[in-house]
Amino acid sequence: MAQLKAISPFSSASFALQGPCAEKMLRHEKMGWMPKVSSFREFGSRTRCDVAKFPNAPVIRAVLSSDTETEVSETKKGRGLRGKLDKVVLAYSGGLDTSVIVPWLRENYGCDVVCFTADVGQGIRELEGLEQKAKASGASQGKYLLGTSMARPVIAKAMVDVAKEVGADAVSHGCTGKGNDQVRFELTFFALNPKLNVVAPWREWDITGREDAIEYAKKHNVPVPVTKKSIYSRDRNLWHLSHEGDILEDPANEPKRDMYMMSVDPEDAPNEPEYVEIGIESGLPVSVNGNKLSPASLLAELNEIGGKHGIGRIDMVENRLVGMKSRGVYETPGGTILFTAARELESLTLDRETIQVKDSLALKYAELVYAGRWFDPLRESMDAFMQKITETTTGSVTLKLYKGSVTVTSRKSPYSLYRQDISSFESGQIYDQADAAGFIRLYGLPVRVRAMLEQGI
């Protein structure tokens, strides 16, 4: 996340925290963007505790806080190759890395593995079949399916809560030792439960790359969704879709057209532009074309609209926390539209100094979240500042979408600081153009004094 652009500021963040609206849209539980996971009861029918049953393995019954009975299959007790843990909650995506981690954890730590899958808006098709994959990998439980639109910090927070519910003594993730996500997961674990053990297989095992992982999966009869011919590393949530690996590891290579999944190629987008109106209240987007929507529904709608017009593609080289550069391609159609709309409305409602301070803090805010410090008092304090200064950022912005571009065509706000009677080139009663002479003489006095010194006047 090396730059403040309309998309993901530092890149491979699973959720783009950027610019004027993101720090508010992802701020509070009450907005529906950050779920509470204190008990399984509050997720109703969307929470499932499925069980993988193994031959000759004793089965115990546990009653969770939702009063829903769940069966948990135990592994054979004994020390693994690297030690002994009782139960590990794994952030499970069903992808290559986490699929091979399940048998690896059982083999190396002799533990039960609770596969935890969070619905962060990646789409039901990506979630289908994960229970079966987890069971085939040797997991104790299938998944806890949660409704959320954030990624790593929220997933990690939910994992901590799940670990408490199922009595796990450790948590695990599939992040590599070269990436940023390991930091985001583990700082959240540290902040919320420093007693939990953290197992990071990529920092321990002998698997050196994705091809090795594929071979390991075949050896352990684990179904994986990639082949040696197609080994992109993708991460999808409601905010964006990231692509890394494969031919993208060489920054000289152009991405293949068939790699993209959320957006059409701008060249293939409709030949007619589409206009979309975004309604905003106190800095938060609330409607699309006059239709009030929840935050998640609103973003999903804009993802559909923006993707159809090829909006929100970015190809960038970032500077990772661990010191190396990496290249990623991101699709953020809805986020790009929201960023543009919020920014344009703020141009009406905020004064120059406030915008400057807000922009400087937005960069720091993005750095904090990129570095995994979501549960940091500084980030929470900055939220309060952002909430205050955007109280009057209310109105609507109309944007024109056309073949990958987003252009503003209209801005309206009852709190607009723009006055046509002042800004007009026509004469007005409020602003006397002659007043500018005195201002310029005072404002330019330091420049004039320095010139006089240099010229001996």
Tab-separated table of C-alpha atoms in Angstrom:
chain	number	residue	atom	x	y	z
A	1	MET	CA	0.000	0.000	0.000
A	2	ALA	CA	2.600	2.471	-1.055
A	3	GLN	CA	0.347	5.086	-2.560
A	4	LEU	CA	-2.915	6.846	-1.871
A	5	LYS	CA	-4.981	5.918	-4.865
A	6	ALA	CA	-8.642	5.263	-5.376
A	7	ILE	CA	-8.218	1.571	-4.846
A	8	SER	CA	-6.305	-0.349	-2.243
A	9	PRO	CA	-3.800	2.082	-0.772
A	10	PHE	CA	-1.122	-0.424	0.027
A	11	SER	CA	-2.479	-3.227	-2.091
A	12	SER	CA	-2.826	-6.734	-0.933
A	13	ALA	CA	-4.934	-5.753	1.992
A	14	SER	CA	-7.952	-8.000	1.845
A	15	PHE	CA	-10.061	-4.948	2.267
A	16	ALA	CA	-9.162	-1.576	0.849
A	17	LEU	CA	-8.798	0.999	3.587
A	18	GLN	CA	-8.362	4.174	1.725
A	19	GLY	CA	-9.422	7.708	1.304
A	20	PRO	CA	-12.314	9.637	2.749
A	21	CYS	CA	-15.016	7.022	3.045
A	22	ALA	CA	-13.274	3.765	3.848
A	23	GLU	CA	-12.217	4.686	7.351
A	24	LYS	CA	-15.885	5.307	8.121
A	25	MET	CA	-17.479	2.493	6.148
A	26	LEU	CA	-15.350	-0.085	7.945
A	27	ARG	CA	-15.569	1.584	11.310
A	28	HIS	CA	-18.299	0.382	13.622
A	29	GLU	CA	-20.249	-2.751	14.366
A	30	LYS	CA	-23.458	-0.724	14.183
A	31	MET	CA	-22.891	-0.120	10.472
A	32	GLY	CA	-22.902	-3.846	9.808
A	33	TRP	CA	-19.298	-3.948	8.624
A	34	MET	CA	-17.700	-5.500	11.684
A	35	PRO	CA	-19.551	-8.452	13.155
A	36	LYS	CA	-19.616	-9.330	16.790
A	37	VAL	CA	-18.776	-12.961	17.297
A	38	SER	CA	-19.269	-13.263	21.044
A	39	SER	CA	-21.606	-16.204	20.548
A	40	PHE	CA	-22.888	-18.327	17.721
A	41	ARG	CA	-26.474	-17.523	18.622
A	42	GLU	CA	-26.541	-14.095	16.991
A	43	PHE	CA	-25.809	-15.496	13.526
A	44	GLY	CA	-28.873	-17.709	13.610
A	45	SER	CA	-29.199	-20.147	10.747
A	46	ARG	CA	-26.076	-18.819	9.022
A	47	THR	CA	-23.864	-20.435	11.672
A	48	ARG	CA	-23.161	-24.089	11.097
A	49	CYS	CA	-20.959	-26.423	13.059
A	50	ASP	CA	-20.507	-29.404	10.773
A	51	VAL	CA	-18.538	-32.442	11.680
A	52	ALA	CA	-16.144	-34.729	9.845
A	53	LYS	CA	-16.349	-38.259	11.185
A	54	PHE	CA	-13.362	-40.534	11.009
A	55	PRO	CA	-13.220	-44.333	11.244
A	56	ASN	CA	-12.232	-45.643	14.680
A	57	ALA	CA	-12.148	-42.119	16.133
A	58	PRO	CA	-14.139	-41.473	19.332
A	59	VAL	CA	-16.767	-38.763	19.021
A	60	ILE	CA	-17.620	-36.315	21.778
A	61	ARG	CA	-20.596	-33.970	21.938
A	62	ALA	CA	-20.375	-30.297	22.755
A	63	VAL	CA	-23.151	-27.775	23.263
A	64	LEU	CA	-22.252	-24.293	22.064
A	65	SER	CA	-23.747	-21.049	23.348
A	66	SER	CA	-26.453	-21.249	20.700
A	67	ASP	CA	-27.804	-24.407	22.407
A	68	THR	CA	-27.103	-26.185	19.113
A	69	GLU	CA	-25.530	-29.588	19.487
A	70	THR	CA	-22.373	-30.216	17.570
A	71	GLU	CA	-20.287	-33.310	17.100
A	72	VAL	CA	-16.525	-33.026	17.227
A	73	SER	CA	-14.308	-35.817	15.969
A	74	GLU	CA	-11.070	-36.328	17.809
A	75	THR	CA	-7.759	-37.407	16.374
A	76	LYS	CA	-5.850	-40.177	18.017
A	77	LYS	CA	-4.118	-38.714	21.023
A	78	GLY	CA	-0.370	-38.521	20.733
A	79	ARG	CA	2.531	-36.219	20.070
A	80	GLY	CA	3.066	-35.027	16.513
A	81	LEU	CA	6.373	-34.692	14.720
A	82	ARG	CA	6.869	-31.153	16.038
A	83	GLY	CA	5.019	-31.197	19.323
A	84	LYS	CA	1.570	-31.578	20.820
A	85	LEU	CA	-1.403	-29.245	20.663
A	86	ASP	CA	-4.934	-30.154	21.623
A	87	LYS	CA	-7.056	-28.237	19.138
A	88	VAL	CA	-6.186	-25.646	16.475
A	89	VAL	CA	-8.580	-23.190	14.812
A	90	LEU	CA	-7.432	-22.722	11.212
A	91	ALA	CA	-8.408	-19.822	8.942
A	92	TYR	CA	-9.630	-22.028	6.100
A	93	SER	CA	-10.338	-20.822	2.568
A	94	GLY	CA	-10.390	-24.122	0.706
A	95	GLY	CA	-7.465	-22.963	-1.396
A	96	LEU	CA	-4.185	-24.762	-1.909
A	97	ASP	CA	-2.349	-23.501	1.169
A	98	THR	CA	-5.026	-24.086	3.793
A	99	SER	CA	-6.046	-27.391	2.238
A	100	VAL	CA	-2.601	-28.877	2.783
A	101	ILE	CA	-2.230	-27.243	6.197
A	102	VAL	CA	-5.030	-29.408	7.647
A	103	PRO	CA	-3.201	-32.746	7.282
A	104	TRP	CA	0.119	-31.047	8.067
A	105	LEU	CA	-1.174	-29.784	11.414
A	106	ARG	CA	-2.578	-33.201	12.319
A	107	GLU	CA	0.654	-34.917	11.315
A	108	ASN	CA	3.005	-32.471	13.019
A	109	TYR	CA	1.059	-31.480	16.149
A	110	GLY	CA	-1.266	-34.444	16.714
A	111	CYS	CA	-4.195	-32.052	17.058
A	112	ASP	CA	-7.818	-31.685	16.081
A	113	VAL	CA	-8.236	-29.030	13.387
A	114	VAL	CA	-11.268	-26.742	13.449
A	115	CYS	CA	-11.636	-25.245	9.972
A	116	PHE	CA	-13.020	-21.725	10.202
A	117	THR	CA	-14.396	-20.093	7.052
A	118	ALA	CA	-15.645	-16.504	7.061
A	119	ASP	CA	-18.057	-15.136	4.498
A	120	VAL	CA	-16.541	-11.728	3.750
A	121	GLY	CA	-18.584	-11.176	0.634
A	122	GLN	CA	-16.576	-13.392	-1.705
A	123	GLY	CA	-19.722	-14.967	-3.105
A	124	ILE	CA	-21.573	-18.172	-2.389
A	125	ARG	CA	-19.865	-20.071	-5.212
A	126	GLU	CA	-16.514	-19.705	-3.487
A	127	LEU	CA	-18.015	-21.059	-0.259
A	128	GLU	CA	-19.747	-24.033	-1.833
A	129	GLY	CA	-18.048	-27.329	-1.163
A	130	LEU	CA	-15.692	-26.025	1.548
A	131	GLU	CA	-17.215	-28.329	4.142
A	132	GLN	CA	-16.517	-31.351	1.984
A	133	LYS	CA	-12.988	-30.138	1.218
A	134	ALA	CA	-12.264	-29.603	4.896
A	135	LYS	CA	-13.514	-33.086	5.738
A	136	ALA	CA	-11.467	-34.606	2.919
A	137	SER	CA	-8.405	-32.839	4.312
A	138	GLY	CA	-8.992	-34.354	7.741
A	139	ALA	CA	-10.639	-31.508	9.639
A	140	SER	CA	-12.558	-32.027	12.885
A	141	GLN	CA	-15.264	-29.539	12.050
A	142	GLY	CA	-16.424	-28.061	8.799
A	143	LYS	CA	-16.974	-24.338	9.098
A	144	TYR	CA	-18.489	-21.401	10.864
A	145	LEU	CA	-20.046	-19.269	8.149
A	146	LEU	CA	-20.174	-15.604	9.172
A	147	GLY	CA	-21.634	-12.575	7.434
A	148	THR	CA	-18.990	-9.890	7.276
A	149	SER	CA	-17.425	-7.577	4.765
A	150	MET	CA	-13.999	-7.150	6.267
A	151	ALA	CA	-11.130	-9.542	6.028
A	152	ARG	CA	-8.058	-10.292	8.106
A	153	PRO	CA	-8.676	-8.411	11.393
A	154	VAL	CA	-12.328	-9.420	11.501
A	155	ILE	CA	-11.549	-13.016	10.544
A	156	ALA	CA	-8.826	-13.124	13.201
A	157	LYS	CA	-11.165	-11.636	15.816
A	158	ALA	CA	-13.807	-14.218	14.985
A	159	MET	CA	-11.184	-16.979	15.187
A	160	VAL	CA	-10.262	-15.877	18.704
A	161	ASP	CA	-13.921	-16.048	19.719
A	162	VAL	CA	-14.350	-19.454	18.081
A	163	ALA	CA	-11.192	-20.734	19.779
A	164	LYS	CA	-12.726	-19.779	23.123
A	165	GLU	CA	-16.026	-21.473	22.249
A	166	VAL	CA	-14.473	-24.791	21.192
A	167	GLY	CA	-11.671	-24.782	23.765
A	168	ALA	CA	-8.805	-24.526	21.291
A	169	ASP	CA	-5.303	-23.784	22.570
A	170	ALA	CA	-3.939	-22.585	19.225
A	171	VAL	CA	-4.825	-20.798	16.004
A	172	SER	CA	-3.288	-21.120	12.556
A	173	HIS	CA	-3.286	-19.401	9.174
A	174	GLY	CA	-1.989	-20.124	5.698
A	175	CYS	CA	-0.030	-16.904	5.219
A	176	THR	CA	3.510	-17.145	3.893
A	177	GLY	CA	6.528	-15.777	5.718
A	178	LYS	CA	6.983	-13.333	2.851
A	179	GLY	CA	3.534	-11.748	3.055
A	180	ASN	CA	1.716	-9.105	5.059
A	181	ASP	CA	-1.299	-11.134	6.101
A	182	GLN	CA	0.687	-13.108	8.674
A	183	VAL	CA	1.239	-9.832	10.514
A	184	ARG	CA	-2.418	-8.819	10.312
A	185	PHE	CA	-3.598	-12.140	11.689
A	186	GLU	CA	-1.061	-12.442	14.449
A	187	LEU	CA	-1.241	-8.869	15.737
A	188	THR	CA	-4.978	-9.370	16.149
A	189	PHE	CA	-4.364	-12.637	18.017
A	190	PHE	CA	-1.861	-10.857	20.260
A	191	ALA	CA	-4.236	-7.986	20.937
A	192	LEU	CA	-7.271	-10.114	21.779
A	193	ASN	CA	-5.801	-13.248	23.380
A	194	PRO	CA	-2.014	-13.234	23.901
A	195	LYS	CA	-2.225	-16.696	25.514
A	196	LEU	CA	-3.137	-18.452	22.264
A	197	ASN	CA	-0.405	-20.401	20.502
A	198	VAL	CA	0.055	-19.424	16.862
A	199	VAL	CA	1.099	-22.008	14.292
A	200	ALA	CA	2.345	-20.595	10.985
A	201	PRO	CA	3.142	-23.604	8.770
A	202	TRP	CA	4.822	-21.596	6.013
A	203	ARG	CA	7.489	-20.599	8.546
A	204	GLU	CA	8.000	-24.170	9.711
A	205	TRP	CA	7.461	-26.766	6.999
A	206	ASP	CA	9.720	-28.002	4.229
A	207	ILE	CA	7.304	-27.017	1.458
A	208	THR	CA	9.142	-24.344	-0.524
A	209	GLY	CA	6.477	-23.209	-2.984
A	210	ARG	CA	3.057	-23.798	-4.442
A	211	GLU	CA	4.231	-26.644	-6.684
A	212	ASP	CA	5.551	-28.457	-3.615
A	213	ALA	CA	2.216	-27.828	-1.916
A	214	ILE	CA	0.378	-29.402	-4.851
A	215	GLU	CA	2.567	-32.497	-4.558
A	216	TYR	CA	1.937	-32.656	-0.800
A	217	ALA	CA	-1.804	-32.418	-1.434
A	218	LYS	CA	-1.669	-35.290	-3.933
A	219	LYS	CA	0.319	-37.409	-1.488
A	220	HIS	CA	-2.309	-36.897	1.207
A	221	ASN	CA	-5.295	-37.201	-1.163
A	222	VAL	CA	-6.381	-33.617	-0.531
A	223	PRO	CA	-8.470	-32.006	-3.324
A	224	VAL	CA	-7.138	-28.575	-4.306
A	225	PRO	CA	-8.529	-25.981	-6.747
A	226	VAL	CA	-5.294	-25.280	-8.636
A	227	THR	CA	-2.867	-27.056	-10.907
A	228	LYS	CA	0.750	-26.442	-11.787
A	229	LYS	CA	-0.504	-24.672	-14.897
A	230	SER	CA	-2.677	-22.240	-12.930
A	231	ILE	CA	-1.356	-21.209	-9.548
A	232	TYR	CA	-2.602	-17.665	-9.031
A	233	SER	CA	-2.971	-16.702	-5.415
A	234	ARG	CA	-6.321	-14.946	-5.087
A	235	ASP	CA	-8.133	-13.320	-2.211
A	236	ARG	CA	-11.714	-12.119	-2.564
A	237	ASN	CA	-14.085	-10.281	-0.292
A	238	LEU	CA	-16.887	-7.777	-0.664
A	239	TRP	CA	-14.430	-4.929	-1.199
A	240	HIS	CA	-12.106	-6.354	-3.851
A	241	LEU	CA	-10.381	-9.284	-5.522
A	242	SER	CA	-6.594	-9.574	-5.548
A	243	HIS	CA	-4.416	-11.628	-7.887
A	244	GLU	CA	-0.794	-12.567	-7.190
A	245	GLY	CA	1.682	-15.206	-8.281
A	246	ASP	CA	2.088	-17.127	-11.538
A	247	ILE	CA	3.083	-14.816	-14.445
A	248	LEU	CA	2.448	-11.739	-12.276
A	249	GLU	CA	5.651	-12.418	-10.373
A	250	ASP	CA	7.507	-10.911	-13.326
A	251	PRO	CA	6.474	-7.214	-13.432
A	252	ALA	CA	7.279	-7.174	-17.161
A	253	ASN	CA	4.371	-9.531	-17.903
A	254	GLU	CA	0.980	-8.156	-18.852
A	255	PRO	CA	-1.897	-9.846	-16.958
A	256	LYS	CA	-3.906	-12.297	-19.035
A	257	ARG	CA	-7.377	-11.171	-20.047
A	258	ASP	CA	-9.006	-14.269	-18.576
A	259	MET	CA	-7.457	-13.689	-15.143
A	260	TYR	CA	-9.993	-11.031	-14.151
A	261	MET	CA	-13.167	-12.167	-12.418
A	262	MET	CA	-15.022	-9.106	-11.094
A	263	SER	CA	-14.707	-6.782	-14.059
A	264	VAL	CA	-14.842	-6.932	-17.838
A	265	ASP	CA	-12.014	-5.636	-19.968
A	266	PRO	CA	-12.627	-1.898	-20.508
A	267	GLU	CA	-12.293	-2.533	-24.249
A	268	ASP	CA	-15.264	-4.898	-24.039
A	269	ALA	CA	-17.366	-2.657	-21.795
A	270	PRO	CA	-20.611	-1.103	-23.129
A	271	ASN	CA	-20.195	1.600	-25.776
A	272	GLU	CA	-22.701	3.801	-23.938
A	273	PRO	CA	-21.824	5.393	-20.578
A	274	GLU	CA	-23.892	4.755	-17.470
A	275	TYR	CA	-24.701	7.424	-14.887
A	276	VAL	CA	-24.948	6.447	-11.219
A	277	GLU	CA	-25.961	8.682	-8.309
A	278	ILE	CA	-24.473	7.988	-4.868
A	279	GLY	CA	-26.297	9.347	-1.832
A	280	ILE	CA	-24.110	10.109	1.192
A	281	GLU	CA	-25.037	10.991	4.786
A	282	SER	CA	-22.367	12.207	7.220
A	283	GLY	CA	-19.643	10.698	5.076
A	284	LEU	CA	-21.310	7.309	4.679
A	285	PRO	CA	-22.786	6.150	1.360
A	286	VAL	CA	-26.428	5.179	1.887
A	287	SER	CA	-28.092	4.959	-1.522
A	288	VAL	CA	-27.584	4.158	-5.202
A	289	ASN	CA	-29.777	5.963	-7.724
A	290	GLY	CA	-32.145	6.973	-4.928
A	291	ASN	CA	-32.513	3.453	-3.485
A	292	LYS	CA	-31.539	3.175	0.187
A	293	LEU	CA	-29.357	0.120	0.792
A	294	SER	CA	-27.423	-1.446	3.630
A	295	PRO	CA	-23.630	-0.984	3.411
A	296	ALA	CA	-23.063	-4.544	2.193
A	297	SER	CA	-25.913	-4.450	-0.335
A	298	LEU	CA	-24.808	-1.040	-1.581
A	299	LEU	CA	-21.256	-2.196	-2.219
A	300	ALA	CA	-22.449	-5.394	-3.878
A	301	GLU	CA	-24.674	-3.336	-6.186
A	302	LEU	CA	-21.797	-1.028	-7.136
A	303	ASN	CA	-19.502	-4.001	-7.708
A	304	GLU	CA	-22.003	-5.269	-10.256
A	305	ILE	CA	-22.444	-1.896	-11.949
A	306	GLY	CA	-18.766	-0.984	-11.910
A	307	GLY	CA	-17.597	-4.418	-13.006
A	308	LYS	CA	-19.833	-4.214	-16.074
A	309	HIS	CA	-17.947	-1.073	-17.156
A	310	GLY	CA	-14.441	-2.310	-16.320
A	311	ILE	CA	-14.069	0.048	-13.349
A	312	GLY	CA	-11.476	-0.351	-10.606
A	313	ARG	CA	-8.590	-2.334	-12.096
A	314	ILE	CA	-5.119	-1.570	-10.813
A	315	ASP	CA	-1.763	-3.242	-11.416
A	316	MET	CA	0.893	-2.176	-8.919
A	317	VAL	CA	4.176	-3.035	-7.265
A	318	GLU	CA	3.985	-2.612	-3.507
A	319	ASN	CA	6.440	-2.512	-0.627
A	320	ARG	CA	5.625	-5.246	1.850
A	321	LEU	CA	6.125	-4.924	5.592
A	322	VAL	CA	8.825	-7.585	5.520
A	323	GLY	CA	10.961	-5.411	3.252
A	324	MET	CA	10.512	-6.868	-0.212
A	325	LYS	CA	8.620	-5.618	-3.236
A	326	SER	CA	5.751	-7.606	-4.685
A	327	ARG	CA	3.400	-7.204	-7.620
A	328	GLY	CA	-0.342	-7.600	-7.465
A	329	VAL	CA	-3.369	-6.901	-9.613
A	330	TYR	CA	-6.569	-5.749	-7.934
A	331	GLU	CA	-10.190	-5.388	-8.931
A	332	THR	CA	-12.180	-2.912	-6.823
A	333	PRO	CA	-15.139	-1.714	-8.914
A	334	GLY	CA	-17.524	-0.675	-6.145
A	335	GLY	CA	-14.793	0.737	-3.932
A	336	THR	CA	-13.468	2.909	-6.743
A	337	ILE	CA	-16.912	4.389	-7.328
A	338	LEU	CA	-17.405	5.088	-3.607
A	339	PHE	CA	-13.963	6.632	-3.226
A	340	THR	CA	-14.590	9.014	-6.111
A	341	ALA	CA	-18.059	9.960	-4.878
A	342	ALA	CA	-16.967	10.661	-1.308
A	343	ARG	CA	-13.942	12.627	-2.421
A	344	GLU	CA	-15.979	14.805	-4.754
A	345	LEU	CA	-18.620	15.540	-2.103
A	346	GLU	CA	-15.925	16.492	0.395
A	347	SER	CA	-14.640	19.045	-2.095
A	348	LEU	CA	-17.907	20.904	-1.430
A	349	THR	CA	-18.287	20.401	2.306
A	350	LEU	CA	-14.765	20.583	3.764
A	351	ASP	CA	-12.421	23.560	3.805
A	352	ARG	CA	-8.835	23.438	2.570
A	353	GLU	CA	-7.110	22.938	5.935
A	354	THR	CA	-9.512	20.214	7.021
A	355	ILE	CA	-8.989	18.303	3.776
A	356	GLN	CA	-5.225	18.570	4.167
A	357	VAL	CA	-5.293	17.247	7.743
A	358	LYS	CA	-7.763	14.525	6.824
A	359	ASP	CA	-5.600	13.374	3.915
A	360	SER	CA	-2.505	13.202	6.103
A	361	LEU	CA	-4.358	11.180	8.737
A	362	ALA	CA	-5.917	8.934	6.090
A	363	LEU	CA	-2.424	7.914	5.017
A	364	LYS	CA	-1.454	7.117	8.601
A	365	TYR	CA	-4.748	5.279	9.094
A	366	ALA	CA	-4.082	3.140	6.039
A	367	GLU	CA	-0.565	2.401	7.245
A	368	LEU	CA	-1.873	1.237	10.627
A	369	VAL	CA	-4.403	-1.138	9.105
A	370	TYR	CA	-1.998	-2.370	6.452
A	371	ALA	CA	0.422	-3.229	9.246
A	372	GLY	CA	-2.209	-5.268	11.071
A	373	ARG	CA	-2.888	-2.725	13.803
A	374	TRP	CA	-6.671	-2.553	13.459
A	375	PHE	CA	-7.155	-3.061	17.204
A	376	ASP	CA	-4.907	-0.133	18.059
A	377	PRO	CA	-6.087	2.800	20.226
A	378	LEU	CA	-4.602	5.229	17.701
A	379	ARG	CA	-6.769	3.824	14.913
A	380	GLU	CA	-9.841	4.064	17.117
A	381	SER	CA	-9.017	7.677	18.017
A	382	MET	CA	-8.626	8.575	14.360
A	383	ASP	CA	-12.061	7.089	13.720
A	384	ALA	CA	-13.532	9.596	16.177
A	385	PHE	CA	-11.811	12.457	14.352
A	386	MET	CA	-13.060	11.278	10.959
A	387	GLN	CA	-16.585	10.911	12.278
A	388	LYS	CA	-16.572	14.472	13.579
A	389	ILE	CA	-15.191	16.270	10.547
A	390	THR	CA	-17.495	14.495	8.105
A	391	GLU	CA	-20.706	15.309	9.975
A	392	THR	CA	-21.664	17.738	7.215
A	393	THR	CA	-20.529	15.561	4.317
A	394	THR	CA	-24.096	14.908	3.213
A	395	GLY	CA	-25.503	15.115	-0.298
A	396	SER	CA	-25.251	13.283	-3.603
A	397	VAL	CA	-22.722	12.810	-6.374
A	398	THR	CA	-23.479	11.664	-9.923
A	399	LEU	CA	-20.733	9.800	-11.768
A	400	LYS	CA	-20.359	8.734	-15.389
A	401	LEU	CA	-18.942	5.249	-15.917
A	402	TYR	CA	-17.429	4.527	-19.296
A	403	LYS	CA	-14.898	1.892	-20.370
A	404	GLY	CA	-12.859	1.831	-17.167
A	405	SER	CA	-13.145	5.512	-16.281
A	406	VAL	CA	-15.131	7.289	-13.557
A	407	THR	CA	-15.987	10.955	-14.177
A	408	VAL	CA	-17.952	13.231	-11.870
A	409	THR	CA	-20.846	15.084	-13.495
A	410	SER	CA	-22.754	16.489	-10.508
A	411	ARG	CA	-22.207	17.335	-6.823
A	412	LYS	CA	-24.941	18.517	-4.463
A	413	SER	CA	-25.006	19.188	-0.721
A	414	PRO	CA	-27.149	21.256	1.662
A	415	TYR	CA	-23.900	21.983	3.527
A	416	SER	CA	-21.915	23.090	0.500
A	417	LEU	CA	-19.290	25.764	1.138
A	418	TYR	CA	-19.350	26.646	-2.537
A	419	ARG	CA	-21.069	29.978	-3.220
A	420	GLN	CA	-21.799	30.823	-6.827
A	421	ASP	CA	-22.357	34.465	-5.962
A	422	ILE	CA	-18.777	34.586	-4.622
A	423	SER	CA	-17.023	32.392	-7.150
A	424	SER	CA	-18.694	33.810	-10.250
A	425	PHE	CA	-16.618	35.825	-12.717
A	426	GLU	CA	-19.456	38.296	-12.686
A	427	SER	CA	-19.319	41.153	-10.184
A	428	GLY	CA	-20.887	40.445	-6.805
A	429	GLN	CA	-21.644	42.269	-3.577
A	430	ILE	CA	-19.926	39.842	-1.169
A	431	TYR	CA	-16.478	39.699	-2.749
A	432	ASP	CA	-14.734	42.860	-3.930
A	433	GLN	CA	-11.944	41.952	-6.359
A	434	ALA	CA	-9.978	44.998	-5.254
A	435	ASP	CA	-9.516	43.319	-1.854
A	436	ALA	CA	-7.146	40.847	-3.473
A	437	ALA	CA	-4.423	43.499	-3.851
A	438	GLY	CA	-3.872	43.886	-0.120
A	439	PHE	CA	-4.004	40.144	0.478
A	440	ILE	CA	-1.398	39.430	-2.194
A	441	ARG	CA	0.958	42.101	-0.788
A	442	LEU	CA	0.788	40.572	2.684
A	443	TYR	CA	0.851	36.936	1.528
A	444	GLY	CA	3.805	37.613	-0.766
A	445	LEU	CA	5.769	39.689	1.735
A	446	PRO	CA	8.293	36.908	2.623
A	447	VAL	CA	9.009	36.336	-1.083
A	448	ARG	CA	9.439	40.039	-1.666
A	449	VAL	CA	11.759	40.523	1.344
A	450	ARG	CA	14.013	37.631	0.253
A	451	ALA	CA	14.257	39.044	-3.267
A	452	MET	CA	15.137	42.478	-1.860
A	453	LEU	CA	17.922	40.891	0.231
A	454	GLU	CA	19.368	38.970	-2.713
A	455	GLN	CA	19.284	42.027	-4.944
A	456	GLY	CA	20.726	44.398	-2.306
A	457	ILE	CA	17.637	46.627	-2.223
